[in-house]
Structures are given as structure tokens and as C-alpha cells.
Amino acid sequence: MKKNGILNRELSYLIASMGHGDILSIVDSGFPISEDVFCVDLSLIAGKPKIVEIIIPLLEELEIEKVLIAEEIKMISPKYHQKLLSIFPKNVQIEYIPHEKFKDRVRESKGVVRTGEQTSYSSVILVGGVTYHGEKEEGL
Amino acid sequence: MKKNGILNRELSYLIASMGHGDILSIVDSGFPISEDVFCVDLSLIAGKPKIVEIIIPLLEELEIEKVLIAEEIKMISPKYHQKLLSIFPKNVQIEYIPHEKFKDRVRESKGVVRTGEQTSYSSVILVGGVTYHGEKEEGL
Amino acid sequence: MKKNGILNRELSYLIASMGHGDILSIVDSGFPISEDVFCVDLSLIAGKPKIVEIIIPLLEELEIEKVLIAEEIKMISPKYHQKLLSIFPKNVQIEYIPHEKFKDRVRESKGVVRTGEQTSYSSVILVGGVTYHGEKEEGL
Amino acid sequence: MKKNGILNRELSYLIASMGHGDILSIVDSGFPISEDVFCVDLSLIAGKPKIVEIIIPLLEELEIEKVLIAEEIKMISPKYHQKLLSIFPKNVQIEYIPHEKFKDRVRESKGVVRTGEQTSYSSVILVGGVTYHGEKEEGL
Amino acid sequence: MKKNGILNRELSYLIASMGHGDILSIVDSGFPISEDVFCVDLSLIAGKPKIVEIIIPLLEELEIEKVLIAEEIKMISPKYHQKLLSIFPKNVQIEYIPHEKFKDRVRESKGVVRTGEQTSYSSVILVGGVTYHGEKEEGL
Amino acid sequence: MKKNGILNRELSYLIASMGHGDILSIVDSGFPISEDVFCVDLSLIAGKPKIVEIIIPLLEELEIEKVLIAEEIKMISPKYHQKLLSIFPKNVQIEYIPHEKFKDRVRESKGVVRTGEQTSYSSVILVGGVTYHGEKEEGL
Amino acid sequence: MKKNGILNRELSYLIASMGHGDILSIVDSGFPISEDVFCVDLSLIAGKPKIVEIIIPLLEELEIEKVLIAEEIKMISPKYHQKLLSIFPKNVQIEYIPHEKFKDRVRESKGVVRTGEQTSYSSVILVGGVTYHGEKEEGL
Amino acid sequence: MKKNGILNRELSYLIASMGHGDILSIVDSGFPISEDVFCVDLSLIAGKPKIVEIIIPLLEELEIEKVLIAEEIKMISPKYHQKLLSIFPKNVQIEYIPHEKFKDRVRESKGVVRTGEQTSYSSVILVGGVTYHGEKEEGL
Amino acid sequence: MKKNGILNRELSYLIASMGHGDILSIVDSGFPISEDVFCVDLSLIAGKPKIVEIIIPLLEELEIEKVLIAEEIKMISPKYHQKLLSIFPKNVQIEYIPHEKFKDRVRESKGVVRTGEQTSYSSVILVGGVTYHGEKEEGL
Amino acid sequence: MKKNGILNRELSYLIASMGHGDILSIVDSGFPISEDVFCVDLSLIAGKPKIVEIIIPLLEELEIEKVLIAEEIKMISPKYHQKLLSIFPKNVQIEYIPHEKFKDRVRESKGVVRTGEQTSYSSVILVGGVTYHGEKEEGL
């Protein structure tokens, strides 16, 4: 079996398919998910699993350069908002966009992971980064 | 087997796939259903099953925030219209739109349930709601 | 969205497809799952989610009449074994079979739910029951 | 739309696909249905629709020559049994077989119709007949 | 087997799928049929079967409210045109449109039935009707 | 469009797929057709089209070396039997086998053509022949 | 097996699917073929088979009314051009269009046959004709 | 485009899929080909293309270690037989087996190439070889 | 097995499918690949295999007429850039376009080969050429 | 993109699908691979990539308990054999079986990874292990 990290098959495939700028969305249980997007439904019951429970192990294996969040989170779910910010490394840019735009961006996802989260405006878009810049000497 | 509520497999899947704002349409037997929409055909014979027979158990398992009905119902099928209104909880908003617009909206459905109903303008669009608002203390 | 209970789409479909005597297997993360069986992979990371976390909400919605467990559990994972027994209602028969036979039975499953459990011989087979016996007066 | 009789699409297809000796099974809600058999799930909730509600309109469109029922019905569900017998025309042969054998035969079905029936041993196998015997003069 | 009417499986399915305003096209053997439309090819050889041979039994099972025909039929195939009109009930509206427009409408068909007909401009579009209007007392 | 002979797409494909010893079955409307066999359903209504109407144009395009018929035809449908024999060229061997065996052979068909025929034991198995024997001088 | 003419299965299907105005393209080995078009790849090696080797037997079975060729053929491949013209019957209209337009038309093909031809601008579009005009007396 | 050798897509895929001991069958136009085997139908008309026309370019790209031929070829198609032998390199073993056995082996093919060959017992089975034996120094 | 050159099945198929002007993209490991494009993922680990390791054997089998590279390569990866230029024959035109445009063109690819390359702006688009111009004498 | 380890999508999915006792085969370029087994073809050209190049990074992510090798390797490819043994951790059991048996076991693989290796008897079967034994205190 797989030794470490994320054990899930579909999620392992998704992580390995992500390219620079590709979008992986982690959404709450009531989020409307378009049929055209590949969905990994990890939801079990209300509150299980939470969005941060998915993102923390994801950040171990997936290089990201930016995070998109619905701006309404600041007003509606402030405590969750603070917890969410705490799990991202400093070098990752956090961008806030209106929820309507947020929903449009989720439709462009490489994949959507559905959770049991039941907090308003809690969904997160992870924008794929890239682990190399310029060229390595021995790379030639 | 499943203990309670809706026993149907496809309908159980559809209910669990509904997100906030997603559309589930319950239509009469002669309603034109586009090939692009997922259809659960529960129709048997004329009048069986009726639309209200489907909606009542659905409301037990599915959170909805709004109902769309063709405005022509008021004139053409008044008695059915009253019976239909009686099965929805008070907090659910009822919106009337022209039948032509109603048909367009049905094409955007997450799923369409076909019944044996044979009453004009009797179809109903259920707009998915969400069971949580803001953030729960223990949710963090 | 779905109001209560199990939110997961594939699991909702599976529960509604279970008949009397059908098998639903809840397995640990390293369990070998045949390609011929419908698999709902809910595993995330080592230990998450646990098998009991899946079974408890399942028992709310799914009628079962028997549980099959690998007999090796008694020797190898006694504490887990006691915890497992504690979540099943008294009227459910618990049957112990050798792990090799257990693996054969899992291949006949209606569906397999993969978890993050990392306890030896922790997998469980739920045998579907039926909620009615004989005939009801008004049933005719 | 279809003028009369059975409105359901999948059922209309099934009826037109039935040949002489082919099997169409109408089963109760807890009956174990193999994934290899084409299933039309018309079940809604416990008791809806009943098996006889399906069979009566079926007999209008489908020629059958024999009916198979589980012999245990006589003891366990006598009233239902009498009602069931009453809906079949006199020329249709009724054959009783043990429930284990009955389940094997259902696996050979051209199609299975799942109902909401909740009466033990209530499932019915309809064996397709043929509407012509020998040759018609003008048939040549 | 199916007792009466149209025996064909795909056609039985199509009839049961037709809704109010849906289009079922019966076309001659040389008619260009788009790959995106569901086609039931009943053609055998030149002239067999004819379009009217298909429409007559269809009208027994399918409620239609309108018929579309290419206007060029009046000039090019007058005798066929008269025969065609004779098979439709008085209450069905006949509408003539240019052949180019006719071909566009066929592309929107729920299904196309291909025949062996070899008469110019002989194809026919059947527009689905509905068997009920307003509400029935017992329908509530 | 296709200039001559059989216009039907699926039948044209089937004819071109037939090899030496392959089986093409032309069956009556009530014949039980296994789901595993490729079926071209040309049936329309009772008696239309007849089996001989299919075979005659087939013999123009398809080389056959043998015909299998159910032996019961001699007793049950003698007139049809004579008509059937009359359409086959002298060099084609006619073999009679019991209907049970006949049904087994049909399950091995490359394809089954379903007709509207309503005559008992009227189905026919065409065994593919080959148009060349030995080697042609210029063939090298 | 098939007695005469084109033996190829896919090509036999394509010919029988062609309607009036439908396009069948016969292209050289280097022609860019869109993934969205049904392609019958008969190419073997450079020069085998040639385009004319395909068209000659096709004309025996397929009614065409027009041929489209890239106008650049006149300048770049004059000898091939003459040979190509020689194989078409006098009543078939030959139309020359710029190669860019030609490539667009090929994308609308019912099917594309790829050959081993290695001559510039050698591809040919066959536009389906129809074998009947007006109405036949006995056709009614 | 591909510079040299076999231009055909499916054949290029097949060649690259062949392993040591895998079977690629090149068959005459009337050979019975099972639906379960991947078939590349390159047949056009009687005699075109011939089996040797396929094999010669194949031998350029495909390593084979053995050839199977139906023993009946010696008696029935002697001249073709000699021509066939002449195209194989000396180091390839030629094995003769009864045609019935030959047909069984073709059913195990990785792929079957259908030609227009019309010579009895002319089909050929190519048994894949391997281009390396033992280990190469720099291979480590 | 395949004697020489590129052994990979999907790549062999892709090469044989390339037409004049078709695009085959060889991209680095972090390149965003659209789900709508056929992808051959040959990546193993960071740096393995490199883009030039793929292109060199490809140029043996695939005729190309132009190469597209992101213009940013000159500034960001100059050494890699020089190495890349060195592997293309003199007659192949090298065109530089902005990376945003480059990404759009990759979406039009016949196929994308993913590598382990980890050098910025290292991806390459190969534009298919054609091996013949005008007409060959014996080609007629 | 994925930060570390194996970048390949299909391989990432395979690793995450492996259970205790499941088989992942890494085979040389000429190995016969059954169509029924999921194949990740990473082969490029002769010798690239080598089997050990695949196994080394695999061992980082995949827990294995046993390795199967064809016994003929000792005699035919001794140097390769030593190199192969050197890459496996001491606790992994190495088992030698006859090549014929080895080929049978590969047919039972969860997946087969094809390489460019060109060394006789060089293929390797990795038998999945499991990372946990007994029960962990906090696991309850």
C-alpha cells in the first residue's frame, strides 16, 4: 500500500494531474458542484471531514501559489477565516473574490473535493504552483 | 436495505448531489425532457404517481429554499394549485414564472423526476437550500 | 442539499441499492480491493477516517442483520475489537470467519467503502437485512 | 406523448424486448438485485408503489404464459397471496418454487422492476408468452 | 412478448420519451441524418418500409398536435402528398415549411425513424401533443 | 446515399462482418433474444416485416452455405415452410434441428435481425459461406 | 461473407449512413483529420492504397451528386488531377475550392477515409446524392 | 506525419503493443473474426489488399519468431504457399497446424488484420519475437 | 515486439495520427494540461525523462515543419534553449510566441506528451509536416 | 503541481490503489501484456527507461513485502540480477519462480508498468505490503 501522505486514489491522481495555474477546489457540503467537473466526494456526515482536514495533508504533496476565498467569509465566518489563514505558508498569496465569481472559478477546476464542512463561505480554491524556476545546471 | 424515507437509488443519489441553488424538477408525464438532463422516470400510468406524492417524501430529506411554478397554473389548474401550496413549509418562497421560462429552467436541472401526473402546468422546480448559516463554535 | 445523515452521493446510492443478504464492506486502508467491486474511497490519511466513524452513521440509514469479522481480530486487535462490538445493536448477529474467507466474501460486495483505518483485521462486512416481515393489513 | 398504458420509458423498452420464455421480475423493495441485471427502480417509499399496481397495467401490454412465486408466500403472506392470484387471467399457469431457487431465476431476468412493496415473499416472475401459434393464412 | 401495436424496442422507448412539443421525424431513405440525433433505422430496401406504414401505427400510440412537411411536396410529389394528408386525424394541424428549415428542425428531433421511402420531400415531422388539459377532479 | 440493395446501416455493417461459418439469425417477433448478441430490430407491427422479406434481399449481398431451421416447422407451419424453402438457391444446404438446439445456436450469432413475423418456428439461421475456393492465378 | 463490392465493415456502414448532401472525404496520408470526425484508416504504406483505388469501388455503391477538390491541384498535381477527373461519371459536378476551405468542409464529413496517397492536394470530397426524384406511381 | 513504414494508426498501436509470444493474425476476407478480438479491417474489395502486401511492411517493424499456417494450404493453395514462404526471413520458424486449431489460435490474437485476400487457407499468424537476449554490458 | 524506434503504444498511435499542420506538444512536468486533450504521461520523477530525450527519437519517425517555443525561454532558460535548438534539423522553422499564446496552442494539440522536465518555459510544440510535395510519376 | 516523488498520474493512482497482497509488475519492453490488465506504458526507446529507474522511486512511496523474479535470471542475466537485488531493502523477501508461472502472476496484476528495458528475464513483481500491524493505542 501507499506508505505516507494522502491515501485516496482519486485525490492522488488529481494531485499528480495538477499543472501550473490549474485549480483544485475544496468545498463545503452544500456547495453546488457542476456535473462537468471531476468530483471526489469525501463527505460523510455534517461536519465530517472539515475543509482544513483536507487542505493540511494536501499542502504536503501539492505545490500551490495562490488561494482564492469568498470575500463574504470575513463578515459571516470570521473565526473559521482565521483558522483557515493559519494553515497556509506565508509565501502563498490569499486573494478574496465575490462568492458569485468564486462559484464561476470552481467550475473551471481540475477537480473538486467535497467535504462535510458546514460553515458558510468556507470553500477554498487552491491554485497550482510549480516547484522549479529558470534552469538547473545539471538539468541540461 | 435502506431503513426509511426515499428508497429509490437514483433519487437517493440525486438528493445527496444537490447543492445550494441547484435545481431538482418534478414534472408531469407529458413534460418535454431534454436528453442532456439526468432523468429519473418514476411514471407508471396516467395519474400514477402524482407530483405531490413525490414532493412530500422529498421534503423530508431535501433542504429547499425556493419553489418555481408556471404562473399559468393559477388560471388553468386552480384546485391542484391550492393542494400544491399546502404541502410546502411556510419558510419556502414560491415564485411564479411564465411556462416558457419554466421550461428553460428545467433544462438546467441537476435532475428531473418524471411522474404520471396529468394536470396542466403542474410541474414544480425545487431550488436547493442549505442547512447551515454562518459558523458553529465547535465547527472550528 | 440533503438535510441529514450520510451526505456522500455514492454511499447514498449504495445504501438505497442494498437488498436482503447483500454485502457492504467497510475496509481498512491496506485492504486489497478487487477492480470488479464498486469502491467508494473515503480514505484521506493514515487513521482518517476510522472504520467505526463510517459504520455509526451507516447503521442509522441501513438495516443490517449480520456482521462478519475476521476471527484473527480477537488475538491481534483486541481493544479495537471491543470498541467495534460496542457500536452494533444487540439484535445484530456477529459472525467470525478466517481472514482468507473474509477476503473472498468482500469480493462479492455490492460495494466497498475504503477508510484510512490502520488496524490489523479491522475490516467489517455488513449483511443487509430487511425492515418488514410477513404482511401488513393495510399493505394489501 | 404516449397516449395510453404504461408511460415509463425503460419499462416500455423492456416490454418490447421480451421474447417467448424471457423473464421479467417485479420485486419488493428489499429484494437483492444483481448488478448484472437491467433494473427499473420505480420504488418511492415504503409501500409505494405496490407490486400489484405494477403488474395490472403490465398484463395489458405484455403477453405472459406463466408466473413464478416463492412457495413460502402461502404460509407467510396468505392475504397478499390471494390478492396476487386474483389479478392474473385464468389461462396463466402459476408455479411455486423455493425462494432460494426463485432468487436464482431473478438473476436470469431480461429486466427487474423494483417496487416499494414491503410484504415478505411478494416478488413475482412473469414468464413471457407469445401471441401467435402455428401459421396464419394471410401470413404467407 | 408485447401484445399489440408497435413491437420495435427503440421505437417503443422513443414514444414513451416524447413530451409536449418534442419532435419525432419519419424520414425517407436519402435524408441526411445528423450523428447527434438518436436514429432508429428501419430501412430495408428501396421503398420498404414506406413512411405511411410507420406513421399509421405510430398515431395509435403517440399523441401529436402538429405535423410539419416540406412545402416543396405540393409541387414535386402531389399524389404522395394527398395520401399523406389522408392518414392524419382532422384535429392535427398541418404546417408547411421550406425544406432547408425542415432539415434544421429534424436536427432537434427526440428521434429520427429512417424508412426505405424513395419519394422526394416525403419526410414528416410529428410534434408531440399532450393527452390532458386543465385538471381532473379525482386528479387531486 | 447507397445506390442499391440493403439500405440499413447496421445490417450493411453486419453483412460486411460475416465470415465463413459465422451465423446471422432472422427471427420472428416473439423470439427470445439474448442481451449479449448484436440485435438489429426491424420489427414494426405484427406481421411487418416478414422473415422472407428480409432474407430475399440479404441473399443478394450475403454468401451463405447452409440454413438451419427448427424441425418443428414441418408439423406446425407447413405452408410457411414451403414458401421459405422456395427462396433459397438449390446449392444451399437446409438442416433441421430441434428448437431448443436452434435457440442455443442463435445465441452464437454474429447478429440477430428481429422481424414482425408471427408464425411459429419461423426463425432462420443463415450460415456464412465464402465466395472463393483454392487459389486464383492472378491472385498471387 | 459479403458477395461483392466493398468488403470493409466500417466503409459499408458509412455508405449506408450517407444522406443527400452528406460528405464523405477520401484523403491523402498526410491530411490533418479532426478527432471529432469518424475516420476509417485504410492507409498501409506510402502510396498504398491510392485515393482513386478507393473511389472507383465507392462509386459502384454510393450515389454522389458533386465532388469537391482543392483548386491548388491544377497547378501542383496536374497529371494526378487528370487521372482523378477520368474516374467520375459525366453527370457529377466537379467544384474547386481553396485548400483552407476544403479542410473546413472535411471537418463536416460523415466520415473520412484515410489512404496511403502521397500526392499534394489529392484529397477528394464526395457529396452524397439521392437515387430518386419526384414520386413513383407504385410508390404510393 | 509519420515519415516511414506503416502509416496506419491502429496497426502502429498494435505493433507497439506486441510482446514476446503475442499473436498478430493477418486473415483473408472471409475469415470468421470473433467480436472479442481487436480487428483492423483494411479490406477494400476482393483481392485488395493481399495478405503478403500487409506482411512485407510489417516484417520491417515487427520482430517475429514463428509463423503459423493452416496445413491445408499445401494441397489447396500451393502456388500462394510458395509465394508466402518466400517473404519470411530464414530464421523464422514456419509451423503448420490444422485449420480448426488455427481458428482457435486466431481467437487469442492481440489483433487481427483483415485483408481483401481471396485465397483458401491463406491466413497467417505471426508470433511476436523479442529483439534482445541475455544482458548488455551498458544495459546495467 | 516492435524492432526499433519509439516503443510506446500511445506515442506510436499519435505519431501515425499526425497530419500536416497537426500539433504534438512535449511539455514540462508542471505544464497545465487540459482534460480535453489526449495526454501521454511519460513523466516519472523530477527531471526524468527530459524533453530533449523525447524529441530526439520522435524526430526519427515524425516529419515536422515547424517548432513553437515560448519566447520567455531566451531570458529565463538560455542554456536549455541552446541545447534545444541543437537537436532540430536546419530546415525546421523555429517560431517564438508569448507563453500565454503558447498555452492556447497546446490546447489544440493532437496529443500532449508530459515529461519530468523541470526547466521554465521548456515546453515545445512540434507542427506536423508532410513527406511529399507535388506528384510522383509512378504515383499515378 | 505535485511536489515530490513520482509525478506520473496513472502511477500515482496505482500506488494509492495497492492493497496488501496486490501485485504491481514492472516489465521489460518485450513482455507480453494481457489486454485485461491496467497498463502504464512508460517505455520510450530501447533501454529507456530501465526497470531499476522505475523501482527505486516506487520503493519510496509503495510499501512492499515481497518481490517475485523469474528464476532464469540467475543464469541468463547475472550482472543485472545483482544490480536488481541491490536496490531492495533487506526486509523484503525475494522469491524466484519459473518464467511461465511468472507470466501467469503478471496477469493478476493491479497494474503493469512497461519500461524500455531490454534484458532477458528482467521483469519484477512487487507484492504490496501493509504499513501497520496490530492496533495503535490512539487508533481506537
Short mmCIF file of C-alpha atoms in Angstrom, two decimals, chain F:
data_model
loop_
_atom_site.label_atom_id
_atom_site.label_comp_id
_atom_site.label_asym_id
_atom_site.label_seq_id
_atom_site.Cartn_x
_atom_site.Cartn_y
_atom_site.Cartn_z
CA MET F 1 -26.90 7.62 -50.42
CA LYS F 2 -26.39 3.90 -51.05
CA LYS F 3 -27.43 3.09 -54.58
CA ASN F 4 -28.84 -0.43 -54.29
CA GLY F 5 -29.63 -3.43 -52.14
CA ILE F 6 -29.97 -3.25 -48.40
CA LEU F 7 -30.12 0.39 -47.22
CA ASN F 8 -29.99 -0.34 -43.46
CA ARG F 9 -26.77 0.79 -41.76
CA GLU F 10 -26.47 -1.84 -39.03
CA LEU F 11 -27.43 -4.62 -41.49
CA SER F 12 -24.83 -3.34 -44.02
CA TYR F 13 -22.21 -3.46 -41.26
CA LEU F 14 -23.31 -6.97 -40.20
CA ILE F 15 -23.18 -8.35 -43.76
CA ALA F 16 -19.63 -6.98 -44.19
CA SER F 17 -18.59 -8.52 -40.83
CA MET F 18 -19.77 -12.03 -41.65
CA GLY F 19 -17.04 -14.62 -42.11
CA HIS F 20 -17.05 -18.26 -43.20
CA GLY F 21 -19.20 -20.21 -40.65
CA ASP F 22 -20.47 -17.09 -38.89
CA ILE F 23 -24.19 -17.09 -38.05
CA LEU F 24 -26.78 -14.40 -38.92
CA SER F 25 -30.22 -15.17 -37.41
CA ILE F 26 -33.51 -13.79 -38.78
CA VAL F 27 -36.11 -14.29 -36.05
CA ASP F 28 -39.82 -13.86 -35.51
CA SER F 29 -41.18 -11.11 -33.25
CA GLY F 30 -41.59 -13.31 -30.14
CA PHE F 31 -38.17 -14.98 -30.30
CA PRO F 32 -36.15 -14.60 -27.04
CA ILE F 33 -33.00 -12.59 -27.94
CA SER F 34 -30.05 -12.66 -25.52
CA GLU F 35 -28.63 -9.27 -24.46
CA ASP F 36 -25.14 -10.49 -25.40
CA VAL F 37 -25.96 -10.69 -29.13
CA PHE F 38 -25.92 -7.68 -31.50
CA CYS F 39 -29.60 -7.17 -32.46
CA VAL F 40 -30.97 -5.19 -35.42
CA ASP F 41 -34.63 -4.71 -34.52
CA LEU F 42 -36.50 -4.12 -37.82
CA SER F 43 -39.85 -5.19 -36.33
CA LEU F 44 -42.70 -2.66 -36.76
CA ILE F 45 -46.10 -4.31 -36.06
CA ALA F 46 -47.50 -7.86 -36.10
CA GLY F 47 -46.57 -9.41 -39.45
CA LYS F 48 -44.46 -6.48 -40.64
CA PRO F 49 -41.86 -7.07 -41.93
CA LYS F 50 -41.94 -10.83 -42.63
CA ILE F 51 -38.88 -13.03 -42.37
CA VAL F 52 -38.83 -13.81 -46.11
CA GLU F 53 -38.92 -10.04 -46.88
CA ILE F 54 -35.59 -9.75 -45.03
CA ILE F 55 -33.94 -12.91 -46.39
CA ILE F 56 -34.60 -12.27 -50.09
CA PRO F 57 -32.55 -9.03 -50.33
CA LEU F 58 -29.97 -10.50 -47.89
CA LEU F 59 -29.26 -13.40 -50.27
CA GLU F 60 -28.34 -10.81 -52.95
CA GLU F 61 -25.44 -9.47 -50.85
CA LEU F 62 -24.55 -12.30 -48.43
CA GLU F 63 -22.87 -15.58 -49.44
CA ILE F 64 -24.35 -18.43 -47.36
CA GLU F 65 -23.57 -22.15 -47.39
CA LYS F 66 -26.18 -23.54 -45.06
CA VAL F 67 -29.55 -22.73 -43.48
CA LEU F 68 -30.70 -24.01 -40.09
CA ILE F 69 -34.43 -24.29 -39.32
CA ALA F 70 -36.31 -25.72 -36.30
CA GLU F 71 -37.59 -29.17 -37.25
CA GLU F 72 -40.94 -28.43 -35.58
CA ILE F 73 -41.72 -26.15 -38.56
CA LYS F 74 -42.70 -29.14 -40.71
CA MET F 75 -45.62 -30.03 -38.47
CA ILE F 76 -46.66 -26.62 -37.09
CA SER F 77 -46.19 -24.23 -40.05
CA PRO F 78 -46.11 -26.38 -43.23
CA LYS F 79 -47.27 -23.71 -45.73
CA TYR F 80 -44.78 -21.15 -44.39
CA HIS F 81 -42.14 -23.90 -44.52
CA GLN F 82 -42.70 -24.47 -48.26
CA LYS F 83 -42.59 -20.76 -49.01
CA LEU F 84 -39.35 -20.45 -47.01
CA LEU F 85 -37.65 -23.29 -48.90
CA SER F 86 -38.62 -21.69 -52.22
CA ILE F 87 -36.46 -18.59 -51.68
CA PHE F 88 -33.13 -20.40 -51.16
CA PRO F 89 -30.90 -21.32 -54.12
CA LYS F 90 -30.51 -25.08 -54.77
CA ASN F 91 -26.79 -25.20 -53.66
CA VAL F 92 -27.68 -24.10 -50.12
CA GLN F 93 -27.92 -26.99 -47.64
CA ILE F 94 -31.03 -26.92 -45.39
CA GLU F 95 -30.55 -28.52 -41.97
CA TYR F 96 -33.30 -29.16 -39.39
CA ILE F 97 -32.51 -29.15 -35.67
CA PRO F 98 -34.72 -29.26 -32.54
CA HIS F 99 -35.95 -25.78 -31.49
CA GLU F 100 -34.10 -25.97 -28.15
CA LYS F 101 -30.79 -26.51 -30.01
CA PHE F 102 -31.83 -23.83 -32.51
CA LYS F 103 -32.15 -21.28 -29.66
CA ASP F 104 -28.66 -22.19 -28.42
CA ARG F 105 -27.19 -21.62 -31.92
CA VAL F 106 -28.91 -18.20 -32.18
CA ARG F 107 -27.01 -17.15 -29.03
CA GLU F 108 -23.76 -17.65 -31.05
CA SER F 109 -24.94 -15.29 -33.81
CA LYS F 110 -22.76 -12.53 -35.21
CA GLY F 111 -26.07 -10.65 -35.27
CA VAL F 112 -29.82 -11.19 -34.94
CA VAL F 113 -32.36 -9.42 -37.14
CA ARG F 114 -35.76 -9.19 -35.38
CA THR F 115 -38.82 -9.05 -37.67
CA GLY F 116 -42.58 -8.65 -37.18
CA GLU F 117 -43.16 -12.28 -38.31
CA GLN F 118 -45.86 -14.05 -36.27
CA THR F 119 -45.55 -17.66 -37.44
CA SER F 120 -44.42 -20.43 -35.06
CA TYR F 121 -40.92 -21.85 -35.60
CA SER F 122 -40.39 -19.46 -38.49
CA SER F 123 -36.92 -18.20 -37.49
CA VAL F 124 -33.97 -18.95 -39.77
CA ILE F 125 -30.22 -19.21 -39.18
CA LEU F 126 -28.05 -18.27 -42.17
CA VAL F 127 -24.55 -19.80 -42.02
CA GLY F 128 -21.98 -17.64 -43.81
CA GLY F 129 -20.26 -19.14 -46.85
CA VAL F 130 -17.19 -17.94 -48.74
CA THR F 131 -17.00 -16.79 -52.36
CA TYR F 132 -13.61 -18.28 -53.23
CA HIS F 133 -12.08 -21.76 -53.20
CA GLY F 134 -8.42 -22.69 -53.80
CA GLU F 135 -6.23 -20.01 -55.39
CA LYS F 136 -6.64 -17.77 -58.44
CA GLU F 137 -3.77 -17.50 -60.93
CA GLU F 138 -3.63 -13.71 -60.83
CA GLY F 139 -4.27 -13.86 -57.08
CA LEU F 140 -0.52 -14.32 -56.44
#
